[in-house]
Short mmCIF file of C-alpha atoms and ligand atoms in Angstrom, two decimals:
data_model
loop_
_atom_site.label_atom_id
_atom_site.label_comp_id
_atom_site.label_asym_id
_atom_site.label_seq_id
_atom_site.Cartn_x
_atom_site.Cartn_y
_atom_site.Cartn_z
CA MET F 1 -13.64 -4.99 -29.93
CA SER F 2 -10.30 -3.46 -29.32
CA VAL F 3 -8.11 -0.99 -27.47
CA ILE F 4 -8.56 2.73 -28.03
CA ALA F 5 -6.00 5.13 -26.56
CA VAL F 6 -7.04 8.69 -25.75
CA ILE F 7 -3.91 10.83 -25.74
CA GLY F 8 -3.19 14.46 -24.90
CA ALA F 9 -1.70 15.95 -28.06
CA GLN F 10 -0.41 19.29 -26.72
CA TRP F 11 0.79 20.35 -23.24
CA GLY F 12 -1.99 18.67 -21.27
CA ASP F 13 -5.42 19.93 -20.23
CA GLU F 14 -6.84 19.23 -23.70
CA GLY F 15 -10.08 17.73 -22.41
CA LYS F 16 -9.15 14.04 -22.39
CA GLY F 17 -11.45 13.43 -19.40
CA LYS F 18 -14.48 14.47 -21.41
CA VAL F 19 -13.52 12.30 -24.38
CA VAL F 20 -12.91 9.28 -22.14
CA ASP F 21 -16.18 9.90 -20.29
CA LEU F 22 -17.93 9.86 -23.66
CA LEU F 23 -16.27 6.72 -25.02
CA ALA F 24 -16.51 4.95 -21.66
CA GLN F 25 -20.24 4.53 -22.24
CA LYS F 26 -19.33 1.52 -24.39
CA ALA F 27 -16.05 0.48 -22.79
CA ARG F 28 -15.67 -2.45 -20.39
CA VAL F 29 -12.25 -1.42 -19.07
CA VAL F 30 -10.68 2.05 -18.69
CA VAL F 31 -7.02 2.27 -17.68
CA ARG F 32 -5.06 5.33 -16.50
CA PHE F 33 -1.51 4.56 -17.56
CA SER F 34 0.82 7.45 -16.65
CA GLY F 35 1.41 10.45 -14.42
CA GLY F 36 -0.16 10.79 -11.02
CA ASP F 37 -2.25 13.36 -9.22
CA ASN F 38 -0.53 16.10 -11.23
CA ALA F 39 -3.36 15.38 -13.69
CA GLY F 40 -6.77 16.94 -13.28
CA HIS F 41 -9.45 15.51 -15.54
CA THR F 42 -12.63 17.54 -15.48
CA VAL F 43 -15.79 15.60 -16.20
CA ILE F 44 -19.30 17.06 -16.30
CA ASN F 45 -22.07 14.48 -16.59
CA PRO F 46 -25.43 13.64 -15.00
CA TYR F 47 -23.67 13.02 -11.63
CA GLY F 48 -22.37 16.62 -11.59
CA LYS F 49 -18.96 18.22 -12.08
CA PHE F 50 -15.84 16.32 -11.01
CA ALA F 51 -12.09 16.96 -11.09
CA LEU F 52 -10.46 13.53 -11.10
CA HIS F 53 -6.77 13.33 -10.36
CA LEU F 54 -6.12 9.58 -10.22
CA ILE F 55 -9.30 7.62 -10.84
CA PRO F 56 -10.02 6.97 -14.53
CA SER F 57 -12.78 9.11 -16.01
CA GLY F 58 -14.62 5.88 -16.88
CA ILE F 59 -15.71 5.51 -13.24
CA PHE F 60 -19.08 7.07 -14.11
CA SER F 61 -19.91 4.31 -16.56
CA SER F 62 -21.71 1.52 -14.69
CA GLN F 63 -20.28 -1.34 -16.76
CA ALA F 64 -16.68 -0.16 -16.93
CA VAL F 65 -13.94 -1.63 -14.79
CA CYS F 66 -11.44 1.14 -14.01
CA ILE F 67 -7.76 0.40 -13.52
CA ILE F 68 -5.01 2.63 -12.22
CA GLY F 69 -2.16 1.05 -14.14
CA ASN F 70 1.40 0.22 -13.21
CA GLY F 71 2.62 3.36 -15.00
CA VAL F 72 0.89 5.70 -12.55
CA VAL F 73 2.46 6.99 -9.33
CA ILE F 74 -0.12 7.05 -6.56
CA ASN F 75 -0.46 9.37 -3.61
CA PRO F 76 -2.62 7.13 -1.40
CA ALA F 77 -4.08 10.05 0.57
CA VAL F 78 -5.30 11.69 -2.64
CA LEU F 79 -6.69 8.42 -3.95
CA ILE F 80 -8.58 7.63 -0.75
CA ASP F 81 -10.00 11.14 -0.69
CA GLU F 82 -11.09 10.81 -4.31
CA ILE F 83 -12.79 7.46 -3.61
CA ASP F 84 -14.58 8.95 -0.59
CA GLN F 85 -15.73 12.00 -2.50
CA LEU F 86 -17.10 9.92 -5.36
CA ASN F 87 -18.91 7.61 -2.93
CA GLN F 88 -20.41 10.57 -1.08
CA ARG F 89 -21.81 11.84 -4.38
CA GLY F 90 -23.35 8.49 -5.28
CA VAL F 91 -20.69 7.18 -7.65
CA ASP F 92 -19.90 3.48 -7.21
CA THR F 93 -16.16 2.73 -6.95
CA SER F 94 -16.42 -1.04 -6.48
CA ARG F 95 -15.17 -1.50 -10.06
CA LEU F 96 -11.91 0.30 -9.34
CA PHE F 97 -8.64 -1.65 -9.28
CA ILE F 98 -5.06 -0.60 -8.72
CA SER F 99 -2.08 -2.35 -10.25
CA ASP F 100 0.12 -3.92 -7.59
CA ARG F 101 3.06 -2.64 -9.65
CA ALA F 102 2.10 1.04 -9.44
CA HIS F 103 4.58 3.06 -7.41
CA LEU F 104 3.63 5.11 -4.37
CA ILE F 105 4.25 8.76 -3.82
CA MET F 106 5.85 9.05 -0.40
CA PRO F 107 6.02 12.12 1.86
CA TYR F 108 9.68 12.67 0.97
CA HIS F 109 8.79 12.83 -2.74
CA ILE F 110 6.44 15.72 -2.11
CA LEU F 111 8.97 17.47 0.14
CA LEU F 112 11.77 17.00 -2.37
CA ASP F 113 9.65 18.19 -5.31
CA GLY F 114 9.15 21.52 -3.50
CA LEU F 115 12.75 21.78 -2.28
CA GLU F 116 14.18 20.97 -5.70
CA GLU F 117 11.94 23.56 -7.33
CA GLU F 118 13.01 26.21 -4.82
CA SER F 119 16.69 25.37 -5.36
CA ARG F 120 16.21 25.98 -9.10
CA ALA F 121 15.29 29.59 -8.28
CA GLY F 122 14.65 31.47 -11.56
CA LYS F 123 14.95 28.19 -13.51
CA ALA F 124 12.14 26.37 -11.69
CA LEU F 125 10.32 23.87 -13.91
CA GLY F 126 6.94 24.92 -12.58
CA THR F 127 6.03 21.40 -11.46
CA THR F 128 2.74 20.70 -9.73
CA ARG F 129 4.75 19.92 -6.55
CA ARG F 130 2.87 16.67 -6.10
CA GLY F 131 6.07 14.63 -5.83
CA ILE F 132 5.71 13.22 -9.33
CA GLY F 133 9.29 13.76 -10.56
CA PRO F 134 10.98 12.40 -7.39
CA ALA F 135 8.66 9.35 -7.38
CA PHE F 136 9.48 8.46 -11.00
CA ALA F 137 13.19 9.13 -10.32
CA ASP F 138 13.05 6.60 -7.47
CA LYS F 139 11.24 4.11 -9.67
CA THR F 140 14.10 4.27 -12.18
CA ALA F 141 16.72 4.25 -9.41
CA ARG F 142 15.02 1.13 -7.99
CA LEU F 143 14.26 2.94 -4.77
CA GLY F 144 10.51 2.94 -5.18
CA ILE F 145 7.83 1.44 -2.97
CA ARG F 146 4.92 -0.11 -4.83
CA THR F 147 1.27 -0.55 -3.96
CA GLY F 148 1.90 -4.30 -3.76
CA ASP F 149 4.34 -3.62 -0.89
CA LEU F 150 1.44 -2.23 1.13
CA LEU F 151 -0.06 -5.71 1.28
CA ASP F 152 2.75 -7.07 3.45
CA LYS F 153 3.62 -4.92 6.46
CA GLU F 154 7.00 -6.61 6.98
CA VAL F 155 8.04 -6.00 3.40
CA LEU F 156 6.85 -2.42 3.68
CA LEU F 157 8.84 -1.80 6.86
CA GLU F 158 11.99 -3.34 5.46
CA ARG F 159 11.75 -1.34 2.23
CA LEU F 160 10.88 1.91 3.98
CA HIS F 161 13.71 1.49 6.47
CA LEU F 162 16.23 1.00 3.68
CA ILE F 163 15.00 3.96 1.63
CA LEU F 164 14.06 6.49 4.31
CA ASP F 165 17.57 6.52 5.82
CA GLY F 166 18.98 7.75 2.51
CA LYS F 167 16.17 10.27 2.00
CA ASN F 168 16.69 11.70 5.47
CA ILE F 169 20.37 12.26 4.72
CA ILE F 170 19.35 14.31 1.66
CA LEU F 171 16.65 16.19 3.56
CA THR F 172 18.89 17.12 6.48
CA LYS F 173 22.35 17.45 4.91
CA VAL F 174 21.47 18.87 1.49
CA TYR F 175 18.37 20.90 2.23
CA GLY F 176 18.73 21.49 5.99
CA VAL F 177 15.18 20.44 6.82
CA SER F 178 13.93 18.03 9.48
CA PRO F 179 14.11 14.28 8.84
CA LEU F 180 10.94 12.20 8.50
CA SER F 181 10.07 9.71 11.20
CA LEU F 182 10.13 6.07 10.14
CA ASP F 183 7.42 5.20 12.67
CA GLU F 184 5.09 7.93 11.49
CA VAL F 185 5.48 7.24 7.78
CA TYR F 186 5.21 3.50 8.36
CA SER F 187 2.07 3.69 10.45
CA GLN F 188 0.48 6.13 8.01
CA TYR F 189 1.22 3.86 5.02
CA CYS F 190 0.00 0.78 6.94
CA GLN F 191 -3.33 2.57 7.32
CA TYR F 192 -3.38 3.43 3.65
CA GLY F 193 -2.58 -0.19 2.87
CA GLU F 194 -5.51 -1.46 4.92
CA ARG F 195 -7.84 0.93 3.17
CA LEU F 196 -6.58 0.27 -0.36
CA ALA F 197 -5.92 -3.50 -0.11
CA PRO F 198 -9.28 -4.51 -1.64
CA TYR F 199 -8.43 -2.55 -4.78
CA ILE F 200 -4.84 -3.76 -5.32
CA ARG F 201 -4.45 -6.52 -7.95
CA GLU F 202 -2.41 -8.01 -10.71
CA THR F 203 -4.27 -6.08 -13.40
CA THR F 204 -2.77 -7.28 -16.70
CA ILE F 205 -4.84 -10.48 -16.42
CA MET F 206 -7.99 -8.37 -16.28
CA LEU F 207 -6.98 -6.66 -19.51
CA GLU F 208 -6.20 -9.91 -21.24
CA GLU F 209 -9.52 -11.40 -20.21
CA ALA F 210 -11.42 -8.35 -21.46
CA LEU F 211 -9.64 -8.55 -24.80
CA ASN F 212 -10.30 -12.27 -25.06
CA ARG F 213 -13.99 -11.51 -24.58
CA GLU F 214 -13.61 -8.92 -27.39
CA GLU F 215 -14.59 -6.06 -25.09
CA LEU F 216 -13.59 -2.45 -25.59
CA VAL F 217 -10.64 -1.24 -23.50
CA LEU F 218 -9.79 2.45 -23.23
CA LEU F 219 -6.36 3.76 -22.34
CA GLU F 220 -6.73 7.14 -20.66
CA GLY F 221 -3.70 9.35 -21.11
CA ALA F 222 -2.67 12.08 -18.70
CA GLN F 223 -0.70 15.27 -19.51
CA GLY F 224 0.21 15.74 -23.17
CA ALA F 225 2.73 14.67 -25.79
CA LEU F 226 4.74 17.89 -25.54
CA LEU F 227 5.37 17.14 -21.85
CA ASP F 228 6.88 13.73 -22.68
CA PRO F 229 10.34 13.38 -21.11
CA ASP F 230 11.83 12.22 -24.43
CA PHE F 231 9.93 14.18 -27.02
CA GLY F 232 8.63 17.17 -25.06
CA THR F 233 10.39 20.39 -24.19
CA TYR F 234 12.94 18.73 -21.92
CA PRO F 235 13.67 19.49 -19.08
CA TYR F 236 10.35 21.37 -18.93
CA THR F 237 8.42 18.14 -19.08
CA THR F 238 6.76 15.70 -16.77
CA SER F 239 8.47 12.44 -15.77
CA SER F 240 6.42 9.65 -17.38
CA SER F 241 5.43 9.16 -20.98
CA PRO F 242 2.00 10.52 -21.91
CA LEU F 243 2.39 9.09 -25.44
CA ALA F 244 0.42 6.21 -26.96
CA GLY F 245 3.58 4.09 -26.60
CA GLY F 246 3.56 4.93 -22.89
CA GLY F 247 0.06 3.48 -22.82
CA CYS F 248 1.38 0.01 -23.61
CA LEU F 249 4.04 0.18 -20.90
CA GLY F 250 1.88 1.84 -18.29
CA ALA F 251 -1.05 -0.53 -18.66
CA GLY F 252 0.74 -3.79 -19.51
CA LEU F 253 -0.44 -4.28 -23.10
CA GLY F 254 1.46 -5.21 -26.26
CA PRO F 255 1.55 -2.49 -28.97
CA THR F 256 -0.29 -4.76 -31.43
CA ARG F 257 -3.38 -4.60 -29.22
CA ILE F 258 -4.03 -0.89 -29.82
CA SER F 259 -6.30 -0.35 -32.78
CA ARG F 260 -7.12 3.35 -32.55
CA ILE F 261 -5.29 6.30 -31.09
CA ILE F 262 -7.29 9.47 -30.59
CA GLY F 263 -5.22 12.63 -30.20
CA VAL F 264 -7.03 15.26 -28.16
CA PHE F 265 -6.20 18.82 -29.23
CA LYS F 266 -7.66 22.06 -27.99
CA ALA F 267 -8.75 24.37 -30.81
CA TYR F 268 -5.99 26.69 -29.54
CA CYS F 269 -2.99 26.00 -27.24
CA THR F 270 -2.41 26.23 -23.51
CA ARG F 271 0.48 25.38 -21.26
CA VAL F 272 0.95 25.57 -17.50
CA GLY F 273 4.41 25.74 -15.92
CA GLY F 274 7.72 26.77 -17.50
CA GLY F 275 9.25 26.00 -20.89
CA PRO F 276 8.91 27.17 -24.47
CA MET F 277 5.54 27.66 -26.12
CA PRO F 278 6.07 29.28 -29.52
CA THR F 279 2.50 30.55 -30.00
CA GLU F 280 2.02 31.95 -26.49
CA LEU F 281 0.12 35.25 -26.56
CA LYS F 282 1.29 37.56 -23.82
CA ASP F 283 -1.31 40.13 -24.79
CA GLU F 284 -4.99 40.81 -24.47
CA THR F 285 -5.92 38.07 -26.96
CA GLY F 286 -4.19 35.55 -24.68
CA ASP F 287 -5.99 37.05 -21.69
CA LEU F 288 -9.29 36.90 -23.55
CA ILE F 289 -8.86 33.19 -24.33
CA ARG F 290 -7.88 32.53 -20.68
CA GLU F 291 -10.90 34.32 -19.26
CA ARG F 292 -13.38 32.99 -21.78
CA ALA F 293 -12.20 29.43 -21.35
CA HIS F 294 -11.40 29.79 -17.67
CA GLU F 295 -7.91 28.47 -18.32
CA TYR F 296 -6.72 27.90 -14.77
CA GLY F 297 -5.11 24.62 -13.68
CA THR F 298 -7.49 21.96 -12.32
CA THR F 299 -4.79 20.71 -9.95
CA THR F 300 -2.91 23.87 -8.96
CA GLY F 301 -5.25 26.73 -9.94
CA ARG F 302 -2.36 28.40 -11.80
CA PRO F 303 -3.32 30.58 -14.80
CA ARG F 304 -2.55 28.71 -18.01
CA ARG F 305 -0.50 30.33 -20.76
CA CYS F 306 -2.70 30.68 -23.83
CA GLY F 307 -1.98 31.01 -27.54
CA TRP F 308 -3.05 30.15 -31.08
CA PHE F 309 -3.12 26.60 -32.41
CA ASP F 310 0.40 25.43 -33.17
CA ALA F 311 0.18 23.11 -36.17
CA VAL F 312 3.94 22.48 -36.23
CA ALA F 313 3.78 21.08 -32.70
CA ALA F 314 0.51 19.29 -33.54
CA ARG F 315 1.97 17.51 -36.57
CA PHE F 316 4.94 16.40 -34.45
CA SER F 317 2.49 15.05 -31.90
CA THR F 318 0.66 13.07 -34.60
CA ARG F 319 3.99 11.66 -35.78
CA ILE F 320 5.25 10.45 -32.40
CA ASN F 321 1.88 9.05 -31.33
CA GLY F 322 0.54 7.66 -34.61
CA PHE F 323 -2.90 9.22 -34.15
CA THR F 324 -5.61 7.55 -36.18
CA GLY F 325 -8.05 10.36 -35.41
CA ALA F 326 -8.33 13.63 -33.54
CA ALA F 327 -10.75 15.15 -31.06
CA ILE F 328 -10.80 18.96 -31.23
CA THR F 329 -12.04 20.42 -27.96
CA ARG F 330 -13.19 23.88 -26.88
CA LEU F 331 -14.07 25.03 -30.38
CA ASP F 332 -16.77 27.25 -28.82
CA ILE F 333 -14.09 29.38 -27.13
CA LEU F 334 -13.20 30.75 -30.58
CA ASP F 335 -16.84 31.57 -31.42
CA SER F 336 -16.56 35.34 -31.21
CA PHE F 337 -13.12 36.04 -32.68
CA PRO F 338 -13.34 37.94 -35.99
CA ARG F 339 -10.04 36.43 -37.18
CA LEU F 340 -8.14 33.34 -36.08
CA LYS F 341 -4.51 32.44 -36.47
CA VAL F 342 -2.88 29.05 -36.90
CA CYS F 343 0.89 28.62 -36.69
CA VAL F 344 2.07 26.80 -39.83
CA GLY F 345 5.84 27.18 -39.46
CA TYR F 346 8.51 28.89 -37.41
CA LYS F 347 10.96 31.64 -38.32
CA LEU F 348 14.38 30.81 -36.93
CA ASP F 349 17.39 33.07 -37.56
CA GLY F 350 15.90 34.27 -40.84
CA GLN F 351 15.06 30.74 -42.04
CA THR F 352 11.67 29.02 -42.13
CA ILE F 353 11.47 25.69 -40.34
CA ASP F 354 8.53 23.32 -40.17
CA TYR F 355 9.61 20.93 -37.42
CA PHE F 356 9.40 20.96 -33.63
CA SER F 357 13.00 21.14 -32.43
CA GLY F 358 14.33 18.94 -29.64
CA SER F 359 16.25 21.90 -28.24
CA ILE F 360 14.45 24.31 -25.94
CA ALA F 361 17.02 27.02 -26.77
CA THR F 362 15.98 26.71 -30.43
CA LEU F 363 12.28 26.62 -29.62
CA GLU F 364 12.64 29.76 -27.49
CA LYS F 365 14.01 31.55 -30.54
CA CYS F 366 11.29 30.33 -32.93
CA GLN F 367 8.83 32.98 -34.06
CA PRO F 368 5.50 31.60 -35.25
CA ILE F 369 4.51 32.07 -38.87
CA TYR F 370 0.75 32.47 -38.90
CA GLU F 371 -1.92 31.73 -41.42
CA GLU F 372 -5.05 33.80 -40.80
CA LEU F 373 -8.53 32.41 -41.13
CA PRO F 374 -11.85 34.20 -40.79
CA GLY F 375 -13.73 33.64 -37.53
CA TRP F 376 -17.34 32.39 -37.69
CA GLN F 377 -18.67 34.78 -35.03
CA ALA F 378 -21.66 32.63 -34.20
CA PRO F 379 -22.39 30.39 -31.21
CA THR F 380 -21.56 26.70 -31.63
CA THR F 381 -22.40 25.40 -28.13
CA ASN F 382 -25.77 24.06 -29.22
CA VAL F 383 -24.58 22.47 -32.45
CA ARG F 384 -24.67 18.66 -32.49
CA GLN F 385 -24.21 17.86 -36.21
CA TYR F 386 -21.06 18.67 -38.13
CA GLU F 387 -23.04 20.03 -41.08
CA GLN F 388 -24.77 22.51 -38.76
CA LEU F 389 -21.51 24.18 -37.78
CA PRO F 390 -20.98 27.60 -39.40
CA VAL F 391 -19.16 27.26 -42.74
CA LYS F 392 -16.15 29.18 -41.41
CA ALA F 393 -15.91 26.87 -38.39
CA ARG F 394 -15.85 23.90 -40.76
CA GLN F 395 -13.19 25.65 -42.83
CA TYR F 396 -11.11 26.13 -39.67
CA LEU F 397 -11.46 22.45 -38.79
CA THR F 398 -10.69 21.30 -42.33
CA ARG F 399 -7.53 23.40 -42.29
CA LEU F 400 -6.49 21.89 -38.95
CA GLU F 401 -7.11 18.43 -40.37
CA GLU F 402 -4.78 19.15 -43.29
CA LEU F 403 -2.12 20.60 -41.04
CA ILE F 404 -2.07 17.92 -38.34
CA PHE F 405 -2.10 15.03 -40.82
CA CYS F 406 -4.95 13.30 -39.11
CA PRO F 407 -8.74 13.19 -39.61
CA ILE F 408 -10.98 14.83 -37.02
CA ASP F 409 -13.46 12.37 -35.47
CA ILE F 410 -14.87 14.36 -32.56
CA ILE F 411 -15.50 18.07 -31.92
CA SER F 412 -16.35 19.37 -28.48
CA VAL F 413 -18.34 22.59 -28.18
CA GLY F 414 -18.85 22.75 -24.41
CA ALA F 415 -18.01 20.94 -21.20
CA GLY F 416 -21.16 18.79 -21.01
CA ARG F 417 -21.19 15.22 -22.30
CA ASP F 418 -23.89 16.12 -24.83
CA GLN F 419 -22.01 19.14 -26.17
CA THR F 420 -20.22 16.97 -28.64
CA ILE F 421 -20.24 16.54 -32.40
CA ILE F 422 -19.35 13.06 -33.61
CA LYS F 423 -18.03 13.65 -37.10
CA VAL F 424 -16.82 10.09 -37.60
CA PRO F 425 -18.31 7.43 -35.29
CA ILE F 426 -15.52 5.76 -33.35
CA LEU F 427 -17.46 2.97 -31.70
P1 LIG V 1 5.13 17.54 -12.75
O1 LIG V 1 4.47 16.54 -13.65
O2 LIG V 1 4.31 17.92 -11.55
O3 LIG V 1 6.52 17.17 -12.40
O4 LIG V 1 5.26 18.92 -13.59
C1 LIG V 1 6.11 19.02 -14.72
C2 LIG V 1 5.47 19.92 -15.78
O5 LIG V 1 4.31 19.27 -16.31
C3 LIG V 1 4.98 21.26 -15.26
O6 LIG V 1 5.15 22.23 -16.28
C4 LIG V 1 3.52 21.04 -15.01
O7 LIG V 1 2.78 22.23 -15.07
C5 LIG V 1 3.19 20.11 -16.18
N1 LIG V 1 2.03 19.26 -15.91
C6 LIG V 1 1.98 18.16 -15.14
N2 LIG V 1 0.76 17.62 -15.14
C7 LIG V 1 0.01 18.39 -15.94
C8 LIG V 1 -1.35 18.32 -16.39
O8 LIG V 1 -2.13 17.42 -16.04
N3 LIG V 1 -1.74 19.30 -17.22
C9 LIG V 1 -0.91 20.28 -17.66
N4 LIG V 1 0.36 20.38 -17.29
C10 LIG V 1 0.83 19.44 -16.45
#
């Protein structure tokens, strides 16, 4: 067996949770490797409907060990709440482990995320305000506090003392808000530590052991490639790498271990927050997609920006991730459109370009060049075999396959676990 990475190929919210939930049936380890509780992975299975923010979507599979990797930033309050909610609904969380190297989201990160966004006024990034950016900034600045620090109260106090003084100067002198109390934050995080201690481990050993036993390990991505801080629409990005390469760093695996990389694409595009999105439809077609698909953020409830499939962005995503296969989700949302459009290039200052620029100013100016395809105008939600899909739906998928440079393995035609067409068996 091997390591399969499930990666968001667009701007997040592609349906990675469903794909992981599906593959987790055979996996022995599932690792979340990036982001934090900015993610919202919706899973609908025999236990009911869940929106997971931190716990890997593999938690519903009775044989899978679930790891929150070192690359994740953890808000302990959110994690404890998520554990409690799962337990209350009959889901066992005794197979959950947290890397002792994962950084913690602290109260000042959340405060600063909001204050920084407000200070950007009209140029706000549209973050989820969960403290993600400030927590990753502190990790890089070597001012972070890690889950492992929760296991030793003296270490925690010393670290918090050192860091909180500086944060309070920023809070009071730069933003003019009240300082945070060392005693309060410390006692709160001591309580979190007591509650989370049984889950905190050195987790890379667990991965190595699973691979030595030739078991299947899944890397569960969060967000999407176009939100990557290097390759996404910087600065309108998140702060950790959602790419397959980020999976190695955020889980503690060598790149040679990954054997398959599944890129998860919606059959159209969505984005939440600011930044360029060349195929955004600010018209009734965009509204129709949003309402039909209920495109509202799982974490923030914000309406998502909707548009046609952008094959230029998709091909870029395949290139920087090295996808070996694709999962196309939400195909059913397109069921009733008489005609569909796919962006195959951009018009820029009178020229045609076929690459996803690194400059947001350039991307803002890009006008999509569309190829039109006939819609199939028939329901697909009950289809389970590829051959049973309407011919025009297969034509649409075949065209996407050609354009994204990657074969389609999985097609999702509804939120339920069973509403899935396995075109090429992965396991
Ligand atoms: P942050 O990750 O909260 O700092 O937000 C930065 C950008 O990433 C914003 O545009 C968010 O809307 C976007 N973002 C973060 N997490 C997700 C996600 O899980 N799905 C979609 N967009 C996300």
